Short mmCIF file of C-alpha atoms in Angstrom, two decimals:
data_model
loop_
_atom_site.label_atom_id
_atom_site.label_comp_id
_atom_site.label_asym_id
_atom_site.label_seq_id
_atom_site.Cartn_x
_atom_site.Cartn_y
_atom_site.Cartn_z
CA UNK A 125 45.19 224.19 181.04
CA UNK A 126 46.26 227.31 179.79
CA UNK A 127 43.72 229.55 178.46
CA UNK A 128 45.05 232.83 177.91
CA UNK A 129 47.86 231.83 175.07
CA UNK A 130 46.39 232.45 171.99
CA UNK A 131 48.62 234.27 168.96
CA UNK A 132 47.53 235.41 165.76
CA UNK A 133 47.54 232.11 163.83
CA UNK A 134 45.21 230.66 166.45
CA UNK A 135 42.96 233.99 166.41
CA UNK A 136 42.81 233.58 163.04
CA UNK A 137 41.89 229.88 162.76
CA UNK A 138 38.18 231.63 164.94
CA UNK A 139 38.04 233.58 162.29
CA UNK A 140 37.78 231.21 159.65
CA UNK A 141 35.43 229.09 160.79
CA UNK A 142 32.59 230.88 159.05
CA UNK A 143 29.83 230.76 162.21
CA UNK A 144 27.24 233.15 162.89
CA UNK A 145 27.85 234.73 166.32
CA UNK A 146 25.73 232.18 168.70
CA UNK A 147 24.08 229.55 166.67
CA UNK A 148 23.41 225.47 167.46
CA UNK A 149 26.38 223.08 167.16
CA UNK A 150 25.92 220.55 164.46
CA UNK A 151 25.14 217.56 166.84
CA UNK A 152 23.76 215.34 163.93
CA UNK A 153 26.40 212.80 164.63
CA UNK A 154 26.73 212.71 168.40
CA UNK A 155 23.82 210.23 169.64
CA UNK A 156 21.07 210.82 171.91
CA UNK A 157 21.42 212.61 175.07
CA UNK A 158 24.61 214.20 173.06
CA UNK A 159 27.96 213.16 174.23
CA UNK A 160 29.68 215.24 172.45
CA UNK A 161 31.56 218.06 174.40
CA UNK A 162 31.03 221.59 174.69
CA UNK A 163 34.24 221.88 174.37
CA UNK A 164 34.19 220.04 170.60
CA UNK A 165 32.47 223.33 169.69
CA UNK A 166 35.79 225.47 169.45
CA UNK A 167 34.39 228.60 170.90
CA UNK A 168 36.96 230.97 172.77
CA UNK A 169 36.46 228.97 176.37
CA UNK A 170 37.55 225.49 174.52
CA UNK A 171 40.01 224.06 177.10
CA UNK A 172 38.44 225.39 180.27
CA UNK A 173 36.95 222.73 182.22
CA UNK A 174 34.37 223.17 185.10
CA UNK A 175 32.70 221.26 187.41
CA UNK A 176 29.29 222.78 188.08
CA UNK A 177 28.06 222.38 191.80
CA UNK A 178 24.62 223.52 193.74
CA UNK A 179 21.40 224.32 192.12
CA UNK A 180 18.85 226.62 190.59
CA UNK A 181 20.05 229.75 188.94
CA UNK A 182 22.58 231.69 191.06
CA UNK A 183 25.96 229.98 190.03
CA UNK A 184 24.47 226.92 187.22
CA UNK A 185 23.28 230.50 184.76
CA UNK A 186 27.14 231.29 184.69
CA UNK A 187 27.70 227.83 184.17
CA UNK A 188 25.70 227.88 180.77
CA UNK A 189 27.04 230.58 179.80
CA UNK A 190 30.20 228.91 179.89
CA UNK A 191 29.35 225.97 178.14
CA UNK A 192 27.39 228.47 174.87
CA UNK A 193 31.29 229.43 174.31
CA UNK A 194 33.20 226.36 174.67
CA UNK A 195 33.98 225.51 178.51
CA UNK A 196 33.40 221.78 179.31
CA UNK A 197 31.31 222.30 181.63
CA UNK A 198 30.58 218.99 184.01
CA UNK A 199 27.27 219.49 186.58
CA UNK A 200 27.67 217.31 189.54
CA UNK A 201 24.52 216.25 191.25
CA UNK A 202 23.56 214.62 194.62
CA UNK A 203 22.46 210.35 193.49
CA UNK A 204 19.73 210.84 195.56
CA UNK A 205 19.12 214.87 194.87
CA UNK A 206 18.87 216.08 191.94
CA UNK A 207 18.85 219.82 191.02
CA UNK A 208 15.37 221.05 191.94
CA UNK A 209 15.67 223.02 188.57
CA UNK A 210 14.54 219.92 186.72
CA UNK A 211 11.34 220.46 187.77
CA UNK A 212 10.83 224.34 187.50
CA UNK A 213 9.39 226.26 184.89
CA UNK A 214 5.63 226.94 183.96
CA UNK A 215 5.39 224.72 180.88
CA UNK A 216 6.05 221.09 181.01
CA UNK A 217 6.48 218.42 177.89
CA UNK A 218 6.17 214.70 178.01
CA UNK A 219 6.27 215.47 181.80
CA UNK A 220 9.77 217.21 181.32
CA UNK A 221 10.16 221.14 182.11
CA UNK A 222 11.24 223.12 179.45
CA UNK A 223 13.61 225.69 181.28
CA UNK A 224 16.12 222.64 182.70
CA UNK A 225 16.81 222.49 179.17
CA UNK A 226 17.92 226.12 178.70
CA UNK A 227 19.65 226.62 182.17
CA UNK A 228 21.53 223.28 181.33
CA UNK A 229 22.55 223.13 177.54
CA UNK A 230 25.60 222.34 177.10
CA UNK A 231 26.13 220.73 180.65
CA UNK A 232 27.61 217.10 180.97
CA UNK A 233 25.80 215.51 183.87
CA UNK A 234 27.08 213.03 186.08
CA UNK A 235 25.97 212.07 189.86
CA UNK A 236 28.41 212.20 192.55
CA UNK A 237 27.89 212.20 196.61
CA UNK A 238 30.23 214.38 198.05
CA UNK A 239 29.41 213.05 201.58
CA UNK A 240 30.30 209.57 200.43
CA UNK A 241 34.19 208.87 200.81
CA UNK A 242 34.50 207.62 197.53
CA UNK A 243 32.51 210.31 196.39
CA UNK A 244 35.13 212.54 197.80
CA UNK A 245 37.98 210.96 196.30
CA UNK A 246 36.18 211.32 192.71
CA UNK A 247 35.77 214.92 193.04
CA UNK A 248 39.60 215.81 194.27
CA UNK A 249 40.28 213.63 191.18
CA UNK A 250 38.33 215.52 188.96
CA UNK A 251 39.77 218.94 190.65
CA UNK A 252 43.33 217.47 188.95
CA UNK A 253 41.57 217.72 185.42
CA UNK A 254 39.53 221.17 186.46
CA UNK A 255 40.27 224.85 185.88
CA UNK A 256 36.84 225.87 187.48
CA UNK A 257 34.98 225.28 190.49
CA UNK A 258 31.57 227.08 190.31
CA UNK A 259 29.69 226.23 193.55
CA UNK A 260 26.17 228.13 195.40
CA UNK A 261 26.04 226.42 198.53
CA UNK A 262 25.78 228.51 202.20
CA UNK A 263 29.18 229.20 202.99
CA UNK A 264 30.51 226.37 204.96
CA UNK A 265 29.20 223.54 203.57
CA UNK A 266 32.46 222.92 201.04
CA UNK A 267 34.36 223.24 204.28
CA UNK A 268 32.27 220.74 206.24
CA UNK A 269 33.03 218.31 203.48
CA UNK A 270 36.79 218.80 203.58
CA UNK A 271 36.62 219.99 200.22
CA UNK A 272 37.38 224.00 201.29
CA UNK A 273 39.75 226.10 198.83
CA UNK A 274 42.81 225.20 200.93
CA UNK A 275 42.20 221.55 200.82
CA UNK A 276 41.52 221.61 196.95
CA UNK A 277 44.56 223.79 196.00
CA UNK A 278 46.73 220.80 197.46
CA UNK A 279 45.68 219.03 194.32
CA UNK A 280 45.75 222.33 191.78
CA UNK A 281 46.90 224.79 192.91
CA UNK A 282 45.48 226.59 189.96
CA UNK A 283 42.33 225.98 190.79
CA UNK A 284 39.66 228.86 190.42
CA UNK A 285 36.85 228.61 192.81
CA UNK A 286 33.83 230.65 191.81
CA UNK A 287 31.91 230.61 195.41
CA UNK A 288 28.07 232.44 194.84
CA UNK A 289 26.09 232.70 197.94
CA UNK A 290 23.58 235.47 199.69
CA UNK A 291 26.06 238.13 201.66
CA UNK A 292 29.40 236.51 200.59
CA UNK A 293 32.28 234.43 202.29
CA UNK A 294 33.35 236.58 204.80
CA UNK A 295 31.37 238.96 207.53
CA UNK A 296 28.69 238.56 210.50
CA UNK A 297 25.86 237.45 208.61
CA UNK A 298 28.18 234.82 205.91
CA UNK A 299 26.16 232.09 207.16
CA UNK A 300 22.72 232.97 205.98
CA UNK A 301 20.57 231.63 203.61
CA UNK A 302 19.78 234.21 200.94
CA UNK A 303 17.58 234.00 198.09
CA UNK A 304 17.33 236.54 194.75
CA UNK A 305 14.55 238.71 196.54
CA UNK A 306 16.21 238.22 199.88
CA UNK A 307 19.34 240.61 198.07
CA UNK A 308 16.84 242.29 195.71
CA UNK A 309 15.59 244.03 199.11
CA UNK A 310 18.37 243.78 201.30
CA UNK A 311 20.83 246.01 198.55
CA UNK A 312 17.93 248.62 198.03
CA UNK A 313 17.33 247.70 195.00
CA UNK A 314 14.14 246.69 195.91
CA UNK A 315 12.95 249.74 197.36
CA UNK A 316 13.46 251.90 194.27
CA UNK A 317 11.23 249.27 192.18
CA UNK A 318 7.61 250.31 191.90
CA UNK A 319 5.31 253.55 192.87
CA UNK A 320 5.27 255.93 195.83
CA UNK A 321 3.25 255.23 198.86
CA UNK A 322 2.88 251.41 197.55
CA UNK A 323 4.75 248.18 198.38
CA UNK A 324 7.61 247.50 196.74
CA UNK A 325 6.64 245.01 194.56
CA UNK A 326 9.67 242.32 192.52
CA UNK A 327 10.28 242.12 188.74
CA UNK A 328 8.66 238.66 187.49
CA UNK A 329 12.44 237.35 187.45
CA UNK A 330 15.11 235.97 190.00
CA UNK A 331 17.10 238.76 189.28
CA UNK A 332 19.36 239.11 191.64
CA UNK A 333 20.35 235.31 191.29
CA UNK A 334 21.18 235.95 187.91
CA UNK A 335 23.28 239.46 188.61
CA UNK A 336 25.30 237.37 190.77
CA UNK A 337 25.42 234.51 187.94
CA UNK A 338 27.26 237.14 185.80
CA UNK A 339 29.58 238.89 188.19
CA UNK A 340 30.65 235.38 189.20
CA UNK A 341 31.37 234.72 185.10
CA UNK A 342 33.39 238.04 185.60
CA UNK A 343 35.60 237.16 188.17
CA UNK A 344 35.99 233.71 186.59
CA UNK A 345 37.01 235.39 183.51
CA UNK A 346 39.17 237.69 185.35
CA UNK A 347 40.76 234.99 187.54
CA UNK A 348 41.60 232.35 184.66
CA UNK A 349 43.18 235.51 182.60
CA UNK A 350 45.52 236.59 185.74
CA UNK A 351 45.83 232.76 185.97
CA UNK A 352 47.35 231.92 182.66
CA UNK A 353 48.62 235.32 180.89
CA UNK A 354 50.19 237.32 184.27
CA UNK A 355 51.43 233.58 185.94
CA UNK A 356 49.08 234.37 188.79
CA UNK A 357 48.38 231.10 190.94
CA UNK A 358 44.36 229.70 191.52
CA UNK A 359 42.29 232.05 193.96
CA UNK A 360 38.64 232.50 195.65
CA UNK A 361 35.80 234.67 193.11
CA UNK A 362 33.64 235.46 196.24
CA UNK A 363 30.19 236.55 195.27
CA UNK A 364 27.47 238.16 197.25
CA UNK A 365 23.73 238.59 195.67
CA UNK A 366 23.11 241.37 197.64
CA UNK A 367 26.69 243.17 196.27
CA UNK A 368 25.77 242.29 193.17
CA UNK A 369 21.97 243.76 193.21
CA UNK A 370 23.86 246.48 195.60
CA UNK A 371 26.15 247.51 192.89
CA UNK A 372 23.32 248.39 190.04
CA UNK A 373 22.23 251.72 192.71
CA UNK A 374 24.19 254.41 190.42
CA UNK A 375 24.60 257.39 192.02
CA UNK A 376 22.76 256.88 195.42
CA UNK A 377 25.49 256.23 197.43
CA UNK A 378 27.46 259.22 197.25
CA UNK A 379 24.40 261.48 196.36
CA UNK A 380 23.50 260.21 199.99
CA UNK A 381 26.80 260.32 201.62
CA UNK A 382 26.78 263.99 200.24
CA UNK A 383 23.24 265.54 200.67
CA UNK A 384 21.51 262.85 202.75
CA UNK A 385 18.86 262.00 199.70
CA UNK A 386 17.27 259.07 200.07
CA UNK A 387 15.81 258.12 196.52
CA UNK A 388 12.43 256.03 196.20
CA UNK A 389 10.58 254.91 193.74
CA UNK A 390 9.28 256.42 190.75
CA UNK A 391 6.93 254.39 188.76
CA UNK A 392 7.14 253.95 185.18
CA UNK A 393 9.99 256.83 184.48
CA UNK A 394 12.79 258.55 186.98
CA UNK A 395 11.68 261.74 188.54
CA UNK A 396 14.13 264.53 186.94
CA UNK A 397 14.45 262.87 183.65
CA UNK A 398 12.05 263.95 181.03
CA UNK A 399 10.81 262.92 178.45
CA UNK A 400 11.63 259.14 179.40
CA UNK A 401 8.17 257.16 179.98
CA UNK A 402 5.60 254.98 179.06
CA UNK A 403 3.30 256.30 177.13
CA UNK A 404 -0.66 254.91 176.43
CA UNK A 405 -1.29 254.63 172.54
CA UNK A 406 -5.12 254.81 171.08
CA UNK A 407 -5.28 251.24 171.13
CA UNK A 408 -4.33 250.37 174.34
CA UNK A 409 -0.66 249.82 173.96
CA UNK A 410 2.21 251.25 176.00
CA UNK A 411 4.61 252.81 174.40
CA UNK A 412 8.15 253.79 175.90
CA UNK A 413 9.30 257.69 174.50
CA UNK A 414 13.31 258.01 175.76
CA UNK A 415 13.96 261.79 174.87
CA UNK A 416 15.30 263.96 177.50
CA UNK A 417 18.93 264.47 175.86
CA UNK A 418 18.38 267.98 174.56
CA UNK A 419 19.04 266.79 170.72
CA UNK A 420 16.29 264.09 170.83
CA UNK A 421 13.96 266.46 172.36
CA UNK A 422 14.16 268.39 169.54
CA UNK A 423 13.43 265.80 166.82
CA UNK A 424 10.49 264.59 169.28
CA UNK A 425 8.78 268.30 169.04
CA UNK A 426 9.05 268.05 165.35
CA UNK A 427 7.82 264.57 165.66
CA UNK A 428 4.65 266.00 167.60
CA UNK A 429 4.42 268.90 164.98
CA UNK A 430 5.43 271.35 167.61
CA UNK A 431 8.82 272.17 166.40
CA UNK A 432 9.30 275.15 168.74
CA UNK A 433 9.01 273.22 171.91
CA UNK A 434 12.32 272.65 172.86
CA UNK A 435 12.40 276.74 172.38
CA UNK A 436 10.00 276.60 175.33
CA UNK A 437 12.04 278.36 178.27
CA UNK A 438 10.05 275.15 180.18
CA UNK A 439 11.75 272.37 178.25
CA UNK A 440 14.61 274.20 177.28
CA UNK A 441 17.27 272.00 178.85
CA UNK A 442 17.98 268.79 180.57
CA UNK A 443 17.11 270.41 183.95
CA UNK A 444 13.97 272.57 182.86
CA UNK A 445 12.22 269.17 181.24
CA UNK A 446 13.04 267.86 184.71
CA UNK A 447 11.42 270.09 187.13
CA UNK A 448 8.79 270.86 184.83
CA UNK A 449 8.33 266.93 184.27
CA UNK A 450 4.45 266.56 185.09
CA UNK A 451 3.23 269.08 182.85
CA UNK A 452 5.72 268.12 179.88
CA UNK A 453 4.53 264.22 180.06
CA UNK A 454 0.93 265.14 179.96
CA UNK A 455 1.54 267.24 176.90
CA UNK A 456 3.10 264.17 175.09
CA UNK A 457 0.59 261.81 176.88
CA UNK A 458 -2.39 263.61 175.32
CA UNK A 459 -0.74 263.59 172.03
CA UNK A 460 0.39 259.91 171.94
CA UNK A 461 -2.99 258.83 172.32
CA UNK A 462 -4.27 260.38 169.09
CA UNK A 463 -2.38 257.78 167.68
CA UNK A 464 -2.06 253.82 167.15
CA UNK A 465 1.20 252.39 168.67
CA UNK A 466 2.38 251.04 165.21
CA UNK A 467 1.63 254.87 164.09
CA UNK A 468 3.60 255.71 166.91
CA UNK A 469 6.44 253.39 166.52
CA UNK A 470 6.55 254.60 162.80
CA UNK A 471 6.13 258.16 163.44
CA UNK A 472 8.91 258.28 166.26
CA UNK A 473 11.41 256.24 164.07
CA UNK A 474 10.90 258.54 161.32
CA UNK A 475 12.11 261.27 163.32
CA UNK A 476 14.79 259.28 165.23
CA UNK A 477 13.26 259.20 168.80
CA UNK A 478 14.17 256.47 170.65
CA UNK A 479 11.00 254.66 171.31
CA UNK A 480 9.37 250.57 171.83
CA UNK A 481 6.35 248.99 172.62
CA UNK A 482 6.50 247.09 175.87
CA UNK A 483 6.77 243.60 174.68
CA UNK A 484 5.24 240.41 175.78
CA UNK A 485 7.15 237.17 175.34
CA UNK A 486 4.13 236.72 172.46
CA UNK A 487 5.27 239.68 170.48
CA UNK A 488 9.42 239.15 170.86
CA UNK A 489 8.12 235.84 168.97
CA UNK A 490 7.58 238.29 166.12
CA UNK A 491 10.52 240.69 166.71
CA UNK A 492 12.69 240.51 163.69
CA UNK A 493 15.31 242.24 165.03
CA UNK A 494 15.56 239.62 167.42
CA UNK A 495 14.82 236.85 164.73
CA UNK A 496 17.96 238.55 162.82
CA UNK A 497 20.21 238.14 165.78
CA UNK A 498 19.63 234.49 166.43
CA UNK A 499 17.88 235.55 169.68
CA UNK A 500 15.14 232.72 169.19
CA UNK A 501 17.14 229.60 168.95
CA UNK A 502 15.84 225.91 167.59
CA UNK A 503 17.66 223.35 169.39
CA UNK A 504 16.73 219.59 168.34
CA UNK A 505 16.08 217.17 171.59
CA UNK A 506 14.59 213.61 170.71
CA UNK A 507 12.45 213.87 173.77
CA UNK A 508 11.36 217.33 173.33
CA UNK A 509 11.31 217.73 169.90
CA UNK A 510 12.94 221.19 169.15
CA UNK A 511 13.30 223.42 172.09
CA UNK A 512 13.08 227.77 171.33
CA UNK A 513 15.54 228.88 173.81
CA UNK A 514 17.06 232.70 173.99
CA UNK A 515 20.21 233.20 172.12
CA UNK A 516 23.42 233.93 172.78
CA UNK A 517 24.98 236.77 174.43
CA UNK A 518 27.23 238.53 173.44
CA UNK A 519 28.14 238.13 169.87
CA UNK A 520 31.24 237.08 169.06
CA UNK A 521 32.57 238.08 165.35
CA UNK A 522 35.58 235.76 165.56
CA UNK A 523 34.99 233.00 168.50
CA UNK A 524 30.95 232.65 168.14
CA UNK A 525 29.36 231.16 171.18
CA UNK A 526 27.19 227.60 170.20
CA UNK A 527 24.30 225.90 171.96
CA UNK A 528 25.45 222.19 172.13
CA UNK A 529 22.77 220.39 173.23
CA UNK A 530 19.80 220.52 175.79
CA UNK A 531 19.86 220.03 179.55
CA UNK A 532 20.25 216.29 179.63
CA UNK A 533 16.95 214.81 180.67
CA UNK A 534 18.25 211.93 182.17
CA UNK A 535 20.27 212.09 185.79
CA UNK A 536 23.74 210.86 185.69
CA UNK A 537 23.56 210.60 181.64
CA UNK A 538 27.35 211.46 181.19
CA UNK A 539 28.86 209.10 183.89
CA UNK A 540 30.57 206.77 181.62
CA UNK A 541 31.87 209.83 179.67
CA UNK A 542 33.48 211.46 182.59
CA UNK A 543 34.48 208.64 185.09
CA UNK A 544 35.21 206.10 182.16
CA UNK A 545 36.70 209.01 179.90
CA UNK A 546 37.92 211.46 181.51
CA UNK A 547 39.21 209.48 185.01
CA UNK A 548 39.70 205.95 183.06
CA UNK A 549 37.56 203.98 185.86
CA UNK A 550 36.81 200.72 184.72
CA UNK A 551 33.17 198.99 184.75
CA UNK A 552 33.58 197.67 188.00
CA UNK A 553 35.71 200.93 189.42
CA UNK A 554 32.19 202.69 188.14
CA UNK A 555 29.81 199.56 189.50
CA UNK A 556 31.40 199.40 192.49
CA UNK A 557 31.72 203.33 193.29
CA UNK A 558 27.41 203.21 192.57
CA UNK A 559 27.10 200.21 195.06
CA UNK A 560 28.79 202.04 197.82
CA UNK A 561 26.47 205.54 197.01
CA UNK A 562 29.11 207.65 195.51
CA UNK A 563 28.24 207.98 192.04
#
């Protein structure tokens, strides 16, 4: 399946189309549990195909991504196993989590056992079909099955295998388990999060699952275009969490390899860069002022009614805010509490300071900026009723991304689509494959 050959008149059929970057795909014909494919949805993946393996977040989030612009994307889970994901998430309705239907929308399901011989078989058959292999297990385990790149190449060689897993393919510690705040701490990532002379606490995400999640969407993106537009051949996208979380330190590898700093954390701002903080408001809000470019700083002293402060031989310049950091946020701490935070808010955008509120998932509810960008998305689920999942991102102007459907509740609920559609088994091919455990 080629993906990369797309001339003008097709660019220009995307265009066309008249969708709003990253809406819902009209599924009002497609029956319950929605058959219809991701694929139907004509976004700029339409043609891939991938078959989804593992669990949880690190690999399946690149996955849905995937599927919101077009891929067919086909999760494969263990008969007997399903993905644990089904029952995560805080909120639960008519005994159903809500987050399996975001991290899986879009997502055919089927069941396969890839222990099973003719469980094996199946998958090698659906490899012939497949541009994408996206898989999170500890490295090894494909291997173990016989199912390693080498042995999956003999039936496509232009297969892409997107491999996620803790420290990566290759090296002494490969064979670990790793987890998002294993590589959150193991990168140093971790220790730059939080306050001095306190323990390094984690944001309220798996964050490093889903860093890796979008480097491995990256390389799969980079792969299939090397693939089909330079007549490159299949290949390995090798992904590490702890590279991933690794690669978001900026400048403290060579500001160490140079000077031997060691940076650590710094609490609500970074130390040297002033004004950028949070900021208490008179009613209890925080308040985040970003003004340490020299420009901004100026509109924020005008903003504060002290329009000679960037005049101050103390604030003068990037690095004078910076070593005089302490004093500079107590100034605008003392007057940012004289004030409300909408009066803030107001009074900073008035004077074009960057500036927000710290949100809570209760007030991006009532964000219209992110109301206006389809950021809060209705998706209809007969089970459900209608599910508010995030958006899409990014917008597309000419190839908009579209939620099909919701996670499919039910395990296995596209095996007749896929075996009997897709690999043309027969009722008894698929009765007898599920007597002997392989579907």
């Amino acid at each position: 399946m080629k993906v990369f050959e797309t001339g003008t008149a097709e660019r220009d059929k995307g265009a066309a189309n008249g969708d709003r970057p990253g809406t819902v795909a009209d599924t009002s014909s497609a029956p319950a549990g929605a058959t219809q494919a991701a694929g139907d949805a004509a976004g700029p993946l339409s043609g891939v195909r991938v078959l989804e393996l593992g669990s949880l977040i690190a690999g399946p989030f690149a996955g849905r991504q995937m599927a919101d612009f077009g891929a067919e994307v086909i999760k494969v889970e263990s008969p007997n196993r399903p993905d644990p994901m089904r029952e995560w998430g805080r909120a639960r309705v008519n005994d159903h989590t809500l987050w399996w239907s975001v991290q899986s929308r879009g997502k055919k399901c089927v069941t396969m056992d890839l222990k099973a011989p003719r469980g094996r078989e199946l998958f090698l058959e659906l490899c012939k079909e497949t541009d994408v292999i996206l898989e999170n297990f500890r490295p090894g385990t494909m291997e173990k099955l016989g199912l390693g790149p080498e042995e999956l190449w003999k039936v496509n060689p232009g297969l892409i295998i997107a491999r996620v897993s803790g420290y990566g393919q290759t090296g002494p510690e490969a064979s670990k388990p790793g987890y998002a705040s294993v590589a959150e701490a193991r990168s140093g990532l971790r220790h730059l999060n939080g306050y001095p002379d306190q323990p390094p606490p984690r944001t309220g995400i798996s964050l490093g699952d889903s860093l890796g999640s979008l480097y491995a969407l990256q390389g799969i993106l980079l792969a299939l275009y090397w693939r089909d537009a330079r007549g490159g051949t299949g290949q390995v996208v090798d992904v590490s969490l702890v590279e991933a979380c690794f690669s978001l330190l900026e400048s403290a590898v060579p500001d160490y390899a140079a000077t031997g700093i060691v940076p650590g954390p710094s609490g609500s701002g970074l130390k040297g860069i002033a004004p950028s903080n949070i900021f208490r408001s008179s009613d209890g809000k925080w308040v985040v002022i970003a003004a340490n470019q020299d420009s901004v700083f100026v509109r924020l002293g005008n903003a504060m009614g002290m329009p000679g402060l960037a005049a101050d031989p103390k604030y003068r310049d990037h690095a004078q805010r910076g070593h005089n950091q302490e004093e500079l946020e107590g100034l605008i701490a003392d007057w940012a509490g004289h004030y409300t935070a909408g009066e803030l808010v107001s009074l900073l955008d008035g004077h074009g300071v960057p500036n927000s509120t710290v949100s809570t998932v209760e007030d991006i509810f009532e964000d219209p900026q992110l109301k206006a960008r389809d950021m809060l998305v209705e998706v209809p689920d007969d089970e459900l009723g209608a599910v508010v999942q995030p958006g899409i991102v990014p917008k597309l102007t000419r190839s908009a991304g579209r939620i099909g459907w919701n996670g499919p509740l039910v395990h296995g609920s596209h095996n007749a689509d896929v075996y009997q559609g897709l690999l043309n088994l027969t009722d008894e091919d698929v009765q007898k494959a599920h007597s002997e455990g392989a579907i």
